[in-house]
XYZ file of C-alpha atoms in Angstrom:
668
model
C -23.669 -136.870 -116.351
C -25.827 -139.922 -116.939
C -28.901 -138.195 -115.493
C -28.732 -135.286 -117.974
C -30.481 -135.075 -121.339
C -28.443 -134.237 -124.494
C -29.102 -130.480 -124.357
C -28.228 -130.320 -120.644
C -24.973 -132.228 -121.285
C -24.079 -129.824 -124.076
C -24.634 -126.840 -121.757
C -22.480 -128.401 -119.027
C -19.573 -129.261 -121.335
C -19.432 -126.013 -123.322
C -16.581 -123.835 -121.974
C -15.179 -122.356 -125.211
C -16.882 -118.990 -124.821
C -19.869 -117.106 -123.406
C -22.999 -119.237 -123.088
C -26.695 -118.450 -122.707
C -28.813 -121.382 -121.560
C -32.417 -120.586 -122.436
C -34.111 -122.752 -119.802
C -37.864 -123.215 -119.932
C -39.948 -123.741 -116.797
C -39.187 -127.046 -115.071
C -36.334 -127.892 -117.462
C -33.706 -128.612 -114.803
C -31.681 -125.394 -114.911
C -30.345 -125.702 -111.337
C -29.129 -129.208 -112.191
C -27.244 -127.771 -115.181
C -25.581 -125.032 -113.137
C -24.440 -127.374 -110.358
C -23.231 -130.024 -112.822
C -21.308 -127.367 -114.747
C -19.513 -126.305 -111.576
C -18.579 -129.945 -110.924
C -17.368 -130.193 -114.543
C -15.244 -127.019 -114.211
C -13.569 -128.367 -111.080
C -13.187 -132.044 -111.946
C -12.658 -131.957 -115.726
C -11.225 -128.480 -116.340
C -9.029 -128.272 -113.204
C -10.416 -124.870 -112.231
C -9.942 -124.104 -108.538
C -13.122 -123.574 -106.498
C -12.030 -120.094 -105.393
C -11.989 -118.980 -109.048
C -15.683 -119.870 -109.546
C -18.706 -117.727 -108.643
C -22.383 -118.594 -109.104
C -24.943 -115.847 -108.547
C -28.641 -116.180 -107.715
C -31.375 -113.777 -106.577
C -32.349 -115.328 -103.228
C -30.537 -116.915 -100.303
C -32.889 -119.873 -100.659
C -31.730 -120.556 -104.224
C -28.093 -120.153 -103.174
C -28.552 -122.632 -100.325
C -30.195 -125.125 -102.673
C -27.213 -124.874 -105.018
C -24.720 -125.211 -102.141
C -26.568 -128.281 -100.868
C -26.483 -129.979 -104.270
C -22.789 -129.222 -104.688
C -22.017 -130.587 -101.235
C -23.446 -133.930 -102.387
C -21.145 -134.030 -105.407
C -17.935 -132.205 -104.483
C -15.663 -132.764 -101.507
C -15.056 -129.787 -99.221
C -11.509 -129.281 -100.541
C -12.897 -128.610 -104.042
C -15.531 -126.173 -102.736
C -13.112 -124.112 -100.639
C -13.370 -120.422 -101.524
C -16.167 -120.983 -104.055
C -18.703 -118.154 -104.151
C -22.293 -119.390 -104.333
C -24.321 -116.364 -103.309
C -26.775 -113.674 -104.276
C -25.740 -110.675 -106.371
C -26.037 -108.540 -103.261
C -23.830 -110.806 -101.166
C -21.136 -110.586 -103.824
C -21.535 -106.795 -103.867
C -21.170 -106.736 -100.078
C -17.938 -108.767 -100.295
C -16.550 -106.386 -102.915
C -17.397 -103.320 -100.814
C -15.896 -104.862 -97.683
C -12.562 -105.187 -99.451
C -12.714 -101.969 -101.472
C -14.672 -99.708 -99.078
C -12.037 -96.958 -98.962
C -12.239 -96.489 -102.759
C -15.959 -95.636 -102.588
C -15.859 -93.321 -99.573
C -16.897 -95.828 -96.918
C -15.296 -96.666 -93.590
C -15.069 -100.206 -92.171
C -18.247 -101.420 -90.468
C -20.606 -99.516 -92.799
C -24.340 -100.109 -92.270
C -26.811 -101.560 -94.766
C -30.129 -99.696 -94.777
C -33.257 -101.765 -95.398
C -36.454 -100.382 -96.963
C -37.771 -99.100 -93.621
C -34.491 -97.330 -92.816
C -34.492 -95.771 -96.285
C -38.069 -94.566 -95.970
C -37.368 -93.044 -92.551
C -34.357 -91.182 -93.950
C -36.278 -89.957 -97.007
C -39.112 -88.720 -94.820
C -36.641 -86.801 -92.660
C -35.010 -85.213 -95.722
C -38.418 -84.314 -97.180
C -39.507 -82.663 -93.963
C -36.360 -80.538 -94.036
C -36.557 -79.651 -97.737
C -40.294 -79.562 -98.467
C -42.006 -79.260 -95.035
C -43.819 -82.571 -95.601
C -43.331 -86.229 -96.401
C -46.605 -87.095 -98.176
C -44.988 -88.750 -101.183
C -42.100 -90.511 -99.464
C -42.960 -93.929 -100.952
C -43.067 -92.546 -104.507
C -39.738 -90.750 -103.940
C -38.188 -93.919 -102.529
C -39.325 -95.941 -105.550
C -38.063 -93.301 -108.004
C -34.611 -93.068 -106.410
C -34.296 -96.856 -106.418
C -35.345 -96.982 -110.089
C -32.716 -94.364 -110.993
C -30.021 -96.301 -109.165
C -30.979 -99.557 -110.886
C -30.909 -97.804 -114.280
C -27.478 -96.313 -113.467
C -28.756 -92.737 -113.565
C -26.795 -90.345 -111.339
C -28.391 -87.474 -109.354
C -26.999 -85.021 -111.917
C -28.494 -86.944 -114.832
C -31.809 -87.244 -112.993
C -31.979 -83.458 -112.592
C -31.290 -82.944 -116.306
C -33.973 -85.468 -117.285
C -36.652 -84.131 -114.903
C -38.029 -81.876 -117.725
C -39.833 -79.526 -115.380
C -42.114 -82.211 -113.923
C -42.547 -81.108 -110.264
C -42.384 -84.649 -108.851
C -39.329 -85.547 -110.912
C -37.556 -82.307 -109.965
C -38.289 -82.857 -106.274
C -37.121 -86.486 -106.447
C -33.902 -85.552 -108.260
C -33.039 -82.902 -105.643
C -33.870 -85.379 -102.886
C -31.762 -88.057 -104.612
C -28.598 -85.983 -104.299
C -29.263 -85.139 -100.630
C -30.147 -88.763 -99.913
C -26.873 -90.100 -101.349
C -24.863 -87.458 -99.504
C -26.590 -88.276 -96.216
C -26.048 -92.017 -96.629
C -22.317 -91.451 -97.006
C -22.282 -89.134 -93.979
C -23.894 -91.954 -91.993
C -21.347 -94.462 -93.382
C -24.236 -96.440 -94.803
C -25.372 -97.995 -98.084
C -28.800 -99.045 -99.275
C -29.692 -102.294 -101.027
C -29.203 -100.808 -104.509
C -25.732 -99.510 -103.571
C -24.533 -103.069 -102.975
C -24.521 -103.460 -106.771
C -24.230 -99.834 -107.911
C -21.115 -98.907 -105.905
C -19.046 -101.891 -107.131
C -20.002 -100.942 -110.715
C -18.857 -97.340 -110.119
C -15.685 -98.634 -108.465
C -14.776 -100.883 -111.395
C -15.314 -98.043 -113.875
C -12.869 -95.765 -112.050
C -10.383 -98.174 -110.431
C -8.878 -100.561 -113.000
C -6.661 -102.193 -110.348
C -9.694 -103.215 -108.309
C -11.434 -104.558 -111.417
C -8.336 -106.558 -112.389
C -8.197 -108.088 -108.885
C -11.806 -109.307 -109.059
C -11.477 -110.514 -112.664
C -8.481 -112.610 -111.593
C -10.384 -113.802 -108.553
C -13.523 -114.824 -110.510
C -12.361 -116.677 -113.618
C -15.679 -118.349 -114.379
C -19.055 -116.804 -113.606
C -22.464 -118.502 -113.614
C -25.722 -116.562 -113.215
C -29.177 -118.003 -112.538
C -32.496 -116.303 -113.484
C -30.676 -113.920 -115.819
C -33.939 -112.468 -117.130
C -34.409 -110.846 -113.701
C -31.231 -108.732 -113.894
C -31.517 -104.957 -114.038
C -29.205 -102.548 -115.864
C -26.726 -102.321 -112.966
C -26.506 -106.085 -112.478
C -25.994 -106.555 -116.224
C -23.103 -104.080 -116.146
C -21.541 -105.811 -113.116
C -21.560 -109.129 -114.997
C -19.987 -107.430 -118.037
C -17.224 -105.979 -115.874
C -16.428 -109.211 -114.038
C -16.208 -111.399 -117.154
C -14.290 -108.787 -119.167
C -12.842 -109.710 -122.552
C -12.352 -113.297 -121.405
C -16.131 -113.826 -121.505
C -15.925 -116.995 -119.420
C -19.505 -117.266 -118.236
C -22.752 -119.204 -118.367
C -26.030 -117.410 -117.750
C -29.313 -119.267 -117.420
C -32.630 -117.542 -118.019
C -36.101 -117.598 -119.519
C -37.586 -114.453 -121.044
C -41.052 -116.034 -120.708
C -40.696 -115.931 -116.918
C -39.599 -112.313 -116.617
C -42.239 -110.870 -114.261
C -40.323 -108.262 -112.275
C -40.251 -105.201 -114.541
C -41.796 -103.217 -111.665
C -38.544 -103.639 -109.715
C -36.187 -102.951 -112.614
C -35.755 -106.380 -114.242
C -35.046 -106.194 -117.959
C -35.740 -109.364 -119.988
C -34.076 -107.621 -122.931
C -30.763 -108.265 -121.130
C -30.938 -111.746 -122.665
C -31.002 -110.240 -126.152
C -28.269 -107.713 -125.266
C -25.863 -110.564 -124.589
C -25.706 -111.468 -128.278
C -24.880 -107.820 -129.089
C -22.200 -107.425 -126.425
C -20.636 -110.888 -126.863
C -20.327 -111.701 -130.562
C -19.333 -115.340 -129.919
C -22.303 -116.053 -127.615
C -23.638 -119.599 -127.931
C -27.331 -120.278 -127.149
C -28.539 -123.682 -125.930
C -32.262 -124.249 -125.336
C -33.599 -126.514 -122.592
C -37.131 -127.400 -123.691
C -37.781 -130.764 -122.027
C -39.939 -130.161 -118.956
C -39.663 -132.551 -115.984
C -42.551 -131.072 -114.011
C -45.861 -130.884 -115.851
C -48.239 -133.061 -117.840
C -48.341 -132.502 -121.605
C -51.749 -130.802 -121.606
C -50.539 -128.170 -119.139
C -47.461 -127.489 -121.275
C -49.563 -127.271 -124.430
C -51.683 -124.561 -122.759
C -48.553 -122.724 -121.551
C -46.937 -122.822 -125.006
C -50.070 -121.566 -126.746
C -50.534 -118.719 -124.266
C -46.951 -117.447 -124.309
C -46.828 -117.797 -128.098
C -48.860 -114.571 -128.203
C -45.837 -112.621 -126.887
C -43.002 -111.548 -129.221
C -39.771 -113.538 -128.782
C -36.099 -113.035 -129.545
C -35.511 -116.736 -128.825
C -38.289 -119.167 -129.708
C -38.755 -122.323 -127.617
C -41.449 -124.910 -126.994
C -41.760 -126.951 -123.807
C -42.472 -130.682 -124.028
C -42.723 -133.527 -121.547
C -42.606 -137.311 -121.320
C -44.983 -137.342 -118.327
C -48.157 -138.128 -120.279
C -50.923 -135.868 -121.584
C -52.822 -135.484 -118.298
C -56.322 -134.392 -117.253
C -58.357 -131.637 -118.974
C -57.945 -128.114 -117.576
C -61.039 -126.875 -115.763
C -62.548 -123.388 -115.682
C -64.975 -122.693 -112.814
C -67.455 -119.864 -113.431
C -68.790 -118.788 -110.039
C -71.762 -116.487 -109.379
C -69.685 -114.025 -107.327
C -66.429 -113.798 -105.362
C -67.852 -115.582 -102.277
C -69.177 -118.413 -104.426
C -65.786 -118.619 -106.182
C -63.990 -119.200 -102.873
C -66.564 -121.794 -101.793
C -66.317 -123.642 -105.119
C -62.506 -123.721 -105.144
C -62.290 -125.032 -101.583
C -65.055 -127.577 -102.262
C -63.239 -128.892 -105.379
C -59.934 -128.965 -103.543
C -61.432 -130.982 -100.677
C -63.168 -133.416 -103.039
C -59.984 -133.965 -105.044
C -57.944 -134.624 -101.901
C -60.601 -137.092 -100.691
C -60.468 -138.952 -104.011
C -56.679 -138.934 -104.448
C -55.708 -139.480 -100.804
C -52.959 -136.857 -101.111
C -51.746 -134.152 -98.737
C -52.971 -130.576 -98.336
C -49.456 -129.411 -99.245
C -50.063 -130.836 -102.746
C -52.420 -127.899 -103.429
C -51.783 -124.238 -104.172
C -54.219 -121.356 -104.664
C -52.566 -118.631 -106.755
C -53.895 -115.084 -107.248
C -52.784 -111.810 -108.811
C -53.035 -109.601 -105.718
C -52.731 -110.188 -101.964
C -56.183 -108.688 -101.351
C -57.748 -111.736 -103.052
C -56.630 -114.139 -100.312
C -59.156 -113.067 -97.636
C -62.204 -114.915 -98.982
C -60.211 -118.090 -99.644
C -58.769 -117.949 -96.132
C -62.282 -117.713 -94.719
C -63.530 -120.650 -96.806
C -60.515 -122.768 -95.811
C -60.954 -121.890 -92.123
C -64.661 -122.782 -92.222
C -63.732 -126.215 -93.612
C -60.894 -126.472 -91.071
C -58.345 -126.901 -93.848
C -54.823 -125.855 -92.797
C -53.230 -123.231 -95.021
C -50.186 -121.022 -95.170
C -49.881 -117.617 -96.820
C -46.479 -116.802 -98.260
C -44.820 -113.616 -97.094
C -45.821 -113.745 -93.405
C -44.162 -111.599 -90.753
C -40.396 -111.814 -91.050
C -38.440 -112.644 -87.904
C -36.427 -109.478 -88.465
C -39.618 -107.378 -88.664
C -40.485 -107.910 -84.976
C -39.967 -104.706 -82.991
C -37.761 -106.357 -80.367
C -35.503 -107.866 -83.040
C -35.207 -104.513 -84.812
C -34.323 -102.877 -81.465
C -31.426 -105.236 -80.740
C -30.274 -105.142 -84.366
C -30.159 -101.330 -84.134
C -27.899 -101.608 -81.065
C -25.653 -104.012 -82.969
C -25.491 -101.659 -85.946
C -24.433 -98.835 -83.629
C -21.730 -100.969 -82.021
C -20.048 -101.430 -85.396
C -20.909 -98.043 -86.924
C -21.601 -95.163 -84.553
C -22.392 -92.902 -87.539
C -25.638 -94.831 -88.170
C -28.183 -92.132 -87.272
C -31.242 -94.267 -87.995
C -30.083 -96.854 -85.475
C -29.205 -94.100 -82.992
C -32.693 -92.562 -83.175
C -34.329 -95.981 -82.766
C -32.502 -96.965 -79.565
C -31.769 -93.705 -77.794
C -35.008 -94.052 -75.835
C -35.463 -97.827 -76.011
C -35.575 -98.402 -73.098
C -36.358 -94.864 -71.942
C -33.432 -92.655 -70.903
C -35.350 -89.421 -70.336
C -33.996 -87.957 -73.569
C -37.015 -86.234 -75.056
C -37.923 -85.211 -78.611
C -36.841 -81.612 -78.009
C -33.354 -82.776 -77.024
C -33.147 -85.001 -80.092
C -34.373 -82.222 -82.373
C -31.708 -79.820 -81.092
C -29.050 -82.535 -81.300
C -30.055 -83.227 -84.921
C -29.960 -79.511 -85.791
C -26.505 -79.154 -84.257
C -25.227 -82.313 -86.011
C -26.571 -81.130 -89.387
C -24.896 -77.743 -88.967
C -21.595 -79.389 -88.114
C -21.901 -82.061 -90.799
C -21.392 -84.923 -88.333
C -23.458 -87.855 -87.082
C -25.669 -87.648 -83.971
C -23.256 -89.818 -82.007
C -20.242 -87.684 -82.946
C -22.192 -84.497 -82.132
C -22.902 -85.754 -78.597
C -19.147 -85.622 -77.832
C -18.590 -82.061 -79.061
C -18.153 -79.247 -76.550
C -20.225 -76.923 -78.731
C -23.326 -78.993 -77.968
C -23.513 -77.252 -74.576
C -24.435 -74.034 -76.390
C -27.735 -75.491 -77.622
C -28.671 -77.964 -74.857
C -28.850 -77.726 -71.060
C -26.135 -79.496 -69.053
C -28.460 -82.246 -67.834
C -29.482 -83.247 -71.378
C -25.865 -83.165 -72.572
C -24.790 -85.405 -69.680
C -27.472 -87.982 -70.481
C -26.460 -88.057 -74.146
C -22.765 -88.416 -73.298
C -23.451 -91.112 -70.751
C -25.183 -93.104 -73.496
C -22.552 -92.621 -76.235
C -19.655 -93.318 -73.835
C -21.333 -96.538 -72.679
C -21.847 -97.443 -76.330
C -18.185 -96.731 -77.173
C -17.084 -98.912 -74.253
C -19.249 -101.800 -75.497
C -17.898 -101.352 -79.005
C -14.330 -101.493 -77.704
C -15.109 -104.653 -75.700
C -16.593 -106.273 -78.817
C -13.424 -105.565 -80.805
C -11.096 -106.889 -78.086
C -13.109 -109.809 -76.733
C -15.931 -112.225 -77.517
C -18.545 -110.274 -79.529
C -21.377 -112.594 -78.500
C -20.708 -112.162 -74.777
C -20.605 -108.391 -75.244
C -24.000 -108.442 -76.969
C -25.477 -110.545 -74.167
C -24.133 -108.114 -71.568
C -25.558 -105.199 -73.588
C -29.050 -106.728 -73.413
C -28.626 -107.136 -69.644
C -27.213 -103.614 -69.186
C -30.229 -101.958 -70.788
C -32.603 -104.218 -68.792
C -34.436 -105.029 -71.970
C -36.483 -107.828 -70.445
C -37.817 -105.437 -67.783
C -38.605 -102.942 -70.531
C -40.662 -105.568 -72.381
C -42.565 -106.483 -69.201
C -43.326 -102.798 -68.584
C -44.518 -102.095 -72.127
C -46.223 -105.365 -73.184
C -49.960 -105.913 -72.778
C -49.405 -109.019 -70.667
C -46.508 -111.181 -69.330
C -47.018 -113.844 -72.021
C -46.476 -111.285 -74.774
C -43.338 -110.031 -73.030
C -42.080 -113.603 -72.679
C -42.682 -114.311 -76.368
C -40.909 -111.116 -77.395
C -37.937 -111.875 -75.144
C -37.860 -115.343 -76.685
C -37.290 -113.666 -80.048
C -34.339 -111.766 -78.559
C -32.848 -115.027 -77.250
C -33.348 -116.581 -80.688
C -31.528 -113.622 -82.288
C -28.578 -114.083 -79.900
C -28.533 -117.831 -80.555
C -28.552 -117.163 -84.302
C -25.655 -114.736 -83.875
C -23.789 -117.455 -81.996
C -24.382 -120.005 -84.756
C -23.160 -117.535 -87.384
C -20.028 -116.842 -85.314
C -19.294 -120.576 -85.239
C -19.739 -120.842 -88.994
C -17.501 -117.825 -89.654
C -14.720 -119.180 -87.373
C -12.466 -117.547 -84.792
C -11.676 -114.507 -86.917
C -15.304 -113.365 -87.178
C -15.782 -109.761 -86.066
C -19.047 -108.284 -84.837
C -19.018 -106.090 -87.960
C -18.966 -109.178 -90.210
C -21.790 -110.834 -88.280
C -23.997 -107.726 -88.259
C -23.596 -107.024 -91.974
C -24.389 -110.664 -92.799
C -27.512 -110.634 -90.635
C -28.716 -107.318 -92.062
C -28.361 -108.586 -95.612
C -30.036 -111.877 -94.664
C -32.988 -109.917 -93.281
C -33.437 -107.926 -96.472
C -33.153 -110.934 -98.766
C -35.254 -113.378 -96.775
C -38.250 -111.340 -95.654
C -40.621 -113.167 -97.946
C -38.889 -116.525 -98.265
C -40.886 -119.456 -96.948
C -38.679 -121.756 -94.888
C -41.261 -124.391 -93.925
C -43.496 -126.698 -95.928
C -45.989 -128.179 -93.491
C -49.084 -130.107 -94.644
C -50.932 -126.924 -95.563
C -52.610 -125.549 -98.650
C -50.333 -122.837 -100.067
C -51.869 -119.417 -100.743
C -49.684 -116.982 -102.616
C -49.459 -114.416 -105.382
C -48.361 -115.460 -108.844
C -45.165 -113.456 -108.306
C -44.376 -115.372 -105.105
C -45.044 -118.721 -106.821
C -42.160 -118.356 -109.280
C -39.647 -121.156 -108.790
C -42.138 -123.397 -106.955
C -44.208 -126.372 -108.102
C -47.322 -128.160 -106.851
C -49.156 -131.279 -108.016
C -52.485 -129.404 -108.119
C -52.903 -125.685 -108.804
C -55.952 -123.401 -108.653
C -55.459 -120.082 -110.459
C -58.247 -117.820 -109.170
C -59.709 -114.502 -110.298
C -58.810 -115.125 -113.952
C -60.792 -112.117 -115.187
C -60.165 -108.949 -117.146
C -58.993 -106.171 -114.773
C -57.561 -108.787 -112.368
C -55.420 -110.924 -114.675
C -54.451 -108.989 -116.728
C -54.449 -106.357 -113.998
C -56.125 -103.032 -114.737
C -52.909 -101.068 -114.026
C -51.036 -103.107 -116.651
C -53.864 -102.544 -119.141
C -53.625 -98.787 -118.488
C -49.846 -98.957 -119.069
C -50.242 -101.142 -122.192
C -48.139 -103.858 -120.541
C -50.196 -106.959 -121.287
C -47.082 -108.935 -122.251
C -45.758 -109.056 -118.692
C -49.214 -110.047 -117.402
C -49.230 -112.878 -119.954
C -45.820 -113.987 -118.671
C -47.267 -113.918 -115.149
C -50.146 -116.180 -116.223
C -47.587 -118.448 -117.921
C -45.641 -118.707 -114.656
C -48.853 -119.682 -112.841
C -49.748 -122.360 -115.387
C -46.274 -123.903 -115.318
C -46.364 -124.293 -111.516
C -48.853 -127.170 -111.973
C -47.591 -130.732 -112.238
C -50.754 -132.852 -112.623
C -53.949 -130.781 -112.560
C -54.765 -127.152 -113.249
C -58.036 -125.383 -112.472
C -58.907 -121.775 -113.299
C -61.695 -119.884 -111.550
C -63.505 -116.603 -112.099
C -66.522 -114.733 -110.766
C -69.296 -113.639 -113.117
C -70.021 -110.701 -110.810
C -67.716 -109.064 -108.270
C -68.060 -106.244 -105.768
C -65.754 -103.355 -106.671
C -65.649 -100.023 -104.874
C -68.975 -100.748 -103.167
C -70.781 -101.709 -106.397
C -71.505 -105.130 -107.885
C -70.025 -105.254 -111.371
C -70.205 -107.797 -114.197
C -66.905 -109.546 -114.900
C -65.428 -110.755 -118.180
C -63.314 -113.908 -118.474
C -59.645 -113.058 -118.893
C -58.440 -112.755 -122.471
C -55.811 -115.322 -121.466
C -58.498 -118.014 -121.141
C -59.423 -117.299 -124.748
C -55.804 -117.835 -125.768
C -55.679 -121.377 -124.342
C -56.401 -124.472 -126.503
C -60.195 -124.727 -126.511
C -60.268 -128.544 -126.779
C -58.332 -128.925 -123.527
C -60.650 -126.756 -121.400
C -63.758 -127.923 -119.540
C -65.983 -125.013 -118.481
C -68.149 -125.475 -115.380
C -70.803 -123.224 -113.814
C -72.359 -120.272 -115.535
C -75.265 -122.457 -116.681
C -73.046 -125.409 -117.658
C -74.426 -128.807 -116.436
C -72.542 -130.404 -113.530
C -71.328 -134.002 -113.864
C -73.556 -136.031 -111.426
C -70.640 -138.316 -110.507
C -68.439 -135.362 -109.623
C -71.254 -133.793 -107.578
C -71.592 -137.077 -105.657
C -67.850 -137.254 -104.999
C -67.846 -133.670 -103.686
C -70.716 -134.565 -101.352
C -68.786 -137.555 -100.005
C -65.705 -135.411 -99.443
C -67.765 -132.812 -97.597
C -69.294 -135.470 -95.306
C -65.874 -136.995 -94.646
C -64.512 -133.586 -93.743
C -67.451 -132.958 -91.369
C -66.687 -136.242 -89.617
C -63.041 -135.248 -89.257
C -64.083 -131.901 -87.779
C -66.408 -133.621 -85.264
C -63.648 -136.040 -84.299
């Protein structure tokens, strides 16, 4: 542990009871978690299969696995669970599915599947689906807060929206089970319900996981908190790492108060603070400490660094939003010219995605490469969703969403009228669309020709499913793609052959990925295992950035959490933008302050804020006020520029040189 500081060593060695590591930004929390796992295995003789470490993203889990692979031989890591909360929930449900009313091969519905189902239920119940997104959000919030459909109906208090959502909630849950499916929230909620009603199952998992570590604990919701409580039981053998100052996900159910609850629920909880920052210059940390000091705290901490004091923080006051983008890009280019660094050293951070457009334009005009986080996910391509829907049906023929997606992709001359009558019959019988297609009674509502087409499809599907169970799943999937003549379908429906070729390339990549996963899983891997893993990977990784080319990074402050850059520009630092007007309306300035704190602590060497003095809003040009957060920063460390402030002649000259150099590069 020679590379750890005294507080980090203390956190690694402490195993006498429950432990909260209050880890400030850039304080080396991942290092502590991985070193503690090594300590548990090497010094405490705990077997790898009795250890679980939980994160919130696949990317974070992979980082932890990679670090452990460098320090622990494979024999020590065998059976160790380093995964997301949702992956652990999936593993629990796979073993215990019968106790929660699921059959093997259950489907995992993503946000699009959920919205499609909610819209269908709303059309049946309310003759419209206008507020499907609001209903979807409300149901998810209830699930995360561990509120049942019955409780939701009692708490609706006559509010029409709440009453409608609570009625829909019950129908939604019932329909999911009929389809042998779960949504993302169920991956945590159902294991919690299981453990509350099945003590034998809880005892099995408590014996299986004898030491639990949790990263980013401030981001847990009520259900995740309860799952941790259940798994650690009275033994209380756990380490959780978190930072209440970086809790910025209240809008998706995160509860920073879970950190404080630990001391109430575990009387012997020990708290260790990690306050030494290994990322940022002292001036940046001073600004961060002063800003976040305006929020109330259960646990006080103060970041410090041995990396030197650093450059003053700059505030650019631009005439308007266009001028702001021009100024930021101009400063960025000049700084790169002076420092000789890479474009990937720079990040432009903003409160909302809509702010990126002007900066993109300014970067393009200067021919500066950039990358926006949260681009199109591989799994979001239509052709990938088509093949994934076929795979979901192969392992779960009760998956009605998948059935509806592929029944006419490619076309099988099964029209909307046929599907509507099939759905009505299936609803009346309480069975899935696939099961309904086999029933003799279907002939009473559909003509013989339509029934034959439906049965031809479901029988072919059943044959493929049987082949996948008995033989090589990958070969079966390849033959399925050939059987449906998917490549011909793409050529017929694409705008041009190149588009069809690109889309088919995505299908080949999906099959190759499936093959690689099968190799990793080993000979015993079933198609059901592979499909559930890929579905969960899709949901978790939609917005994860896998590549870091030499590009300027553009992203929201939320997306920047966990990242770091030598030089950061925080833009649009104005009242109504940061803090955002919706948070001001909801009297939730504290979370906005935490968001600004996260942005500040992404910077390693230099930090520049920018704002517009006037901005076009709703078709009108409005005056803008500097964010209150700028007023909360140490005044002596800020240098204000623009807005009538004189410009340093030397800096102006350097920017001119950088601009000329960039023009030469463009001409070359």
